[in-house]
PDB file of C-alpha atoms in Angstrom:
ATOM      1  CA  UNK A   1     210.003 -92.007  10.155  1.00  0.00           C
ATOM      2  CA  UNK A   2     211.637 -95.108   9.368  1.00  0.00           C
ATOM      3  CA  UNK A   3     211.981 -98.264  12.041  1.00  0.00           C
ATOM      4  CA  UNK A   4     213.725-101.477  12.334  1.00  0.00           C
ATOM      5  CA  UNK A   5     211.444-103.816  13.309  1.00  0.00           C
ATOM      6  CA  UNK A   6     213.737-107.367  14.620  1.00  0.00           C
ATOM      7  CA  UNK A   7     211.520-110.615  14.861  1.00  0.00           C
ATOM      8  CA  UNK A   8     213.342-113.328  17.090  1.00  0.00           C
ATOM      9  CA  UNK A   9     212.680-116.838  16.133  1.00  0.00           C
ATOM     10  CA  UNK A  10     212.069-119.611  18.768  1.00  0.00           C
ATOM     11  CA  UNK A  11     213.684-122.938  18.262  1.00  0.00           C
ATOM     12  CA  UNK A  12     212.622-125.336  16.054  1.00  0.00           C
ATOM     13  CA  UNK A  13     210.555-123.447  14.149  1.00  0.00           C
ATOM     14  CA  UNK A  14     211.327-123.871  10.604  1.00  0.00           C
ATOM     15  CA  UNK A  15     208.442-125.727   9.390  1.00  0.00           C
ATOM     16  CA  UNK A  16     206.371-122.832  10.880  1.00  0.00           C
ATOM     17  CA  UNK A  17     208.352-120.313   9.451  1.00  0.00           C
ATOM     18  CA  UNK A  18     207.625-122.236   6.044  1.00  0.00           C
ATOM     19  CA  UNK A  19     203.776-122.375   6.475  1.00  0.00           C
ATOM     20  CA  UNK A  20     203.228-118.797   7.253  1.00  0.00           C
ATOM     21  CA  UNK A  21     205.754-116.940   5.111  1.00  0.00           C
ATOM     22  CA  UNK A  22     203.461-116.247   2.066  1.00  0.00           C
ATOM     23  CA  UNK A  23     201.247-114.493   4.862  1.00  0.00           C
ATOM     24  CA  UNK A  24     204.269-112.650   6.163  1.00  0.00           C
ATOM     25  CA  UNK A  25     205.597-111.840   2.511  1.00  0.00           C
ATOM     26  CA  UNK A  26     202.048-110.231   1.501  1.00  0.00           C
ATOM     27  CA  UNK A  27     202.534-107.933   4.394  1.00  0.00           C
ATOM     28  CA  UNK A  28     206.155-106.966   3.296  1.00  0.00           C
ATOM     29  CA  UNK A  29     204.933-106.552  -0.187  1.00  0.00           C
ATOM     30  CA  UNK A  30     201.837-103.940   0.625  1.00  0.00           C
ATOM     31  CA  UNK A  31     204.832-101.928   2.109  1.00  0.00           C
ATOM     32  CA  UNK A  32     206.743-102.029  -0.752  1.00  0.00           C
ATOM     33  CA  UNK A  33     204.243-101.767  -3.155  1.00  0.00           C
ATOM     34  CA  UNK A  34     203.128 -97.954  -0.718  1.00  0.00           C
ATOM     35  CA  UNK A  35     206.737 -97.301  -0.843  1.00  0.00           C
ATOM     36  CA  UNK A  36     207.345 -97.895   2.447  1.00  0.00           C
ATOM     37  CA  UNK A  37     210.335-100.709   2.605  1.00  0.00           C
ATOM     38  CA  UNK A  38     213.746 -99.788   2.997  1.00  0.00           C
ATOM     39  CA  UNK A  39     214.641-103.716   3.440  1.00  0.00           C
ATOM     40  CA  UNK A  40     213.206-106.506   5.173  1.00  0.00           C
ATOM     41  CA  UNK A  41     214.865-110.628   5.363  1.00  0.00           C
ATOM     42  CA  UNK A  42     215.551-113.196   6.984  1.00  0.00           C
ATOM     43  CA  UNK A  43     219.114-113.775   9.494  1.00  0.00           C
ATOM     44  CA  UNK A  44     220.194-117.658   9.065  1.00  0.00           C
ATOM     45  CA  UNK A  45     221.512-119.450  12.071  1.00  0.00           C
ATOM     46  CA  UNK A  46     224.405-119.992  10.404  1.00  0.00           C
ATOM     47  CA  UNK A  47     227.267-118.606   8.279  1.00  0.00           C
ATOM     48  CA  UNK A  48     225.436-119.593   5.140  1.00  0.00           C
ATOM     49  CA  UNK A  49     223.015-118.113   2.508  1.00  0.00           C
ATOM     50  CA  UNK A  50     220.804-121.043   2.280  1.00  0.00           C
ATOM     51  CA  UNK A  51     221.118-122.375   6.028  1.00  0.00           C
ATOM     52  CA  UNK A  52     218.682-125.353   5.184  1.00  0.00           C
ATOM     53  CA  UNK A  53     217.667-127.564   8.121  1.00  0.00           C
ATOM     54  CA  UNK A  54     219.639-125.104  10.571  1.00  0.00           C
ATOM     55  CA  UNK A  55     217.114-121.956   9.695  1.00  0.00           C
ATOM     56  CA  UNK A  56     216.713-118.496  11.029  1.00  0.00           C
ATOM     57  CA  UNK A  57     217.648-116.847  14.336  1.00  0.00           C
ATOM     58  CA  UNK A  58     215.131-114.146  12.988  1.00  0.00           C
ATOM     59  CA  UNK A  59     214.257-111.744  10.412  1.00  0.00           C
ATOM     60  CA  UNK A  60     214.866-107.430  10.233  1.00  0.00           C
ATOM     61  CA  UNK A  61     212.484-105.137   8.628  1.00  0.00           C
ATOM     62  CA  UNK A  62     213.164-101.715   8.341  1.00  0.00           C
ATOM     63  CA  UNK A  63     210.047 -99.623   6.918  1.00  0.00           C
ATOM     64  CA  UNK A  64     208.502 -96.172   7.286  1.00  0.00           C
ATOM     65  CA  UNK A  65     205.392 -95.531   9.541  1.00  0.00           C
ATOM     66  CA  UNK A  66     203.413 -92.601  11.700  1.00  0.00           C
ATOM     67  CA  UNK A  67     204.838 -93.428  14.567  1.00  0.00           C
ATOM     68  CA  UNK A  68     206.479 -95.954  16.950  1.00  0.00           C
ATOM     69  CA  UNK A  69     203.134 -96.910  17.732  1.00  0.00           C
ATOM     70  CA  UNK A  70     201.780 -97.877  14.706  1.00  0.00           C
ATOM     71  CA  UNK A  71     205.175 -99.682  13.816  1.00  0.00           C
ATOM     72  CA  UNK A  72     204.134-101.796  16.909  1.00  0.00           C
ATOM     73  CA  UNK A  73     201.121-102.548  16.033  1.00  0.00           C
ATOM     74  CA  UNK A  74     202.020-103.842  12.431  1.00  0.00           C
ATOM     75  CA  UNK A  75     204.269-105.690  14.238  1.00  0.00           C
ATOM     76  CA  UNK A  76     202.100-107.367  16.391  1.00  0.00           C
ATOM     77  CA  UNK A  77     199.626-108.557  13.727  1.00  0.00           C
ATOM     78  CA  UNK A  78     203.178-110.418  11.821  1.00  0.00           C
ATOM     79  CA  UNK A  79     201.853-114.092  10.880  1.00  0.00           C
ATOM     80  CA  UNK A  80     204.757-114.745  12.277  1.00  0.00           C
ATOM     81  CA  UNK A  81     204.148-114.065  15.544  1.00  0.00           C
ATOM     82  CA  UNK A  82     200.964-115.456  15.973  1.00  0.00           C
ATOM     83  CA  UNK A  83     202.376-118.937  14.191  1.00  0.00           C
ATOM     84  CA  UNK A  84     204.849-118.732  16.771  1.00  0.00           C
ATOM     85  CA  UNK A  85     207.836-118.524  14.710  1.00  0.00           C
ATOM     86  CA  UNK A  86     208.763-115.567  17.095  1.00  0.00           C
ATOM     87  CA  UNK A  87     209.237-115.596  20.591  1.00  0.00           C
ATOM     88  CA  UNK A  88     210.039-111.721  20.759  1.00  0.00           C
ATOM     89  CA  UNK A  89     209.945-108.460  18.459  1.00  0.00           C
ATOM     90  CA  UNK A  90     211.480-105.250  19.164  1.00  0.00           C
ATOM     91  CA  UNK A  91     210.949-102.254  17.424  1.00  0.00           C
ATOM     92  CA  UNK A  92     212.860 -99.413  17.638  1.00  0.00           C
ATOM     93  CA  UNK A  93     213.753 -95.872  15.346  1.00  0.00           C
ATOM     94  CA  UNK A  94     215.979 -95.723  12.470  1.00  0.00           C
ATOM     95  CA  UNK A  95     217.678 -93.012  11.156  1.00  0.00           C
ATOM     96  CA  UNK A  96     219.176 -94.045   7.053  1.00  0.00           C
ATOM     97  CA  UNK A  97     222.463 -92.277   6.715  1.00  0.00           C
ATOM     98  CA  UNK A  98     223.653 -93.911   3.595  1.00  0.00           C
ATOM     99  CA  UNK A  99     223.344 -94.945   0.917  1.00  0.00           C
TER     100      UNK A  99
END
C-alpha cells in the first residue's frame, strides 16, 4: 500500500537540512531504485521554487510499504529527524487515483 509520509521542519534549520540531505536522498533513492517512490520533495516556506535563505516548512514522501507500521519505522530512522531538521512526522495511507 502506498503512504504519504509529511516531515515538518523546525525553525531555523536550513543549514541542517543542508548537512544531512545526501543521507536523506540515499534513503529516497533505495526506494526508487526497489520501485517503491511515487514522489518525494521538499515544500519551501515561500511562494518560490528556490526559497534560498527562507527554506522549507517540510518535505512529502509518498512510497509503498507492508504496512503502516513499517512506513513508521522508515520514518523514524529519516536523517532528518535525528539532525533535527524535523520537529514532527506523520504518516498516514494513500490511495493514487490518477494519473
Amino acid at each position: 500500500m502506498w503512504y504519504v509520509i509529511e516531515g515538518y521542519d523546525g525553525q531555523d534549520v536550513l543549514d541542517a537540512r543542508r548537512e544531512a540531505r545526501a543521507a536523506h536522498l540515499a534513503r529516497l533513492h533505495a526506494l526508487q531504485d526497489a520501485g517503491r517512490l511515487l514522489l518525494a520533495g521538499p515544500c519551501p516556506a515561500i511562494d518560490a521554487e528556490d526559497p534560498g535563505a527562507a527554506g522549507f516548512s517540510g518535505s512529502v514522501v509518498v512510497a509503498e510499504f507492508e504496512s503502516l507500521e513499517a512506513a513508521r519505522t522508515w520514518a523514524d530512522a529519516d536523517p532528518y529527524l535525528s539532525a533535527g531538521v524535523y520537529v514532527r512526522v506523520q504518516v498516514r495511507p494513500f490511495r493514487k487515483v490518477l494519473p
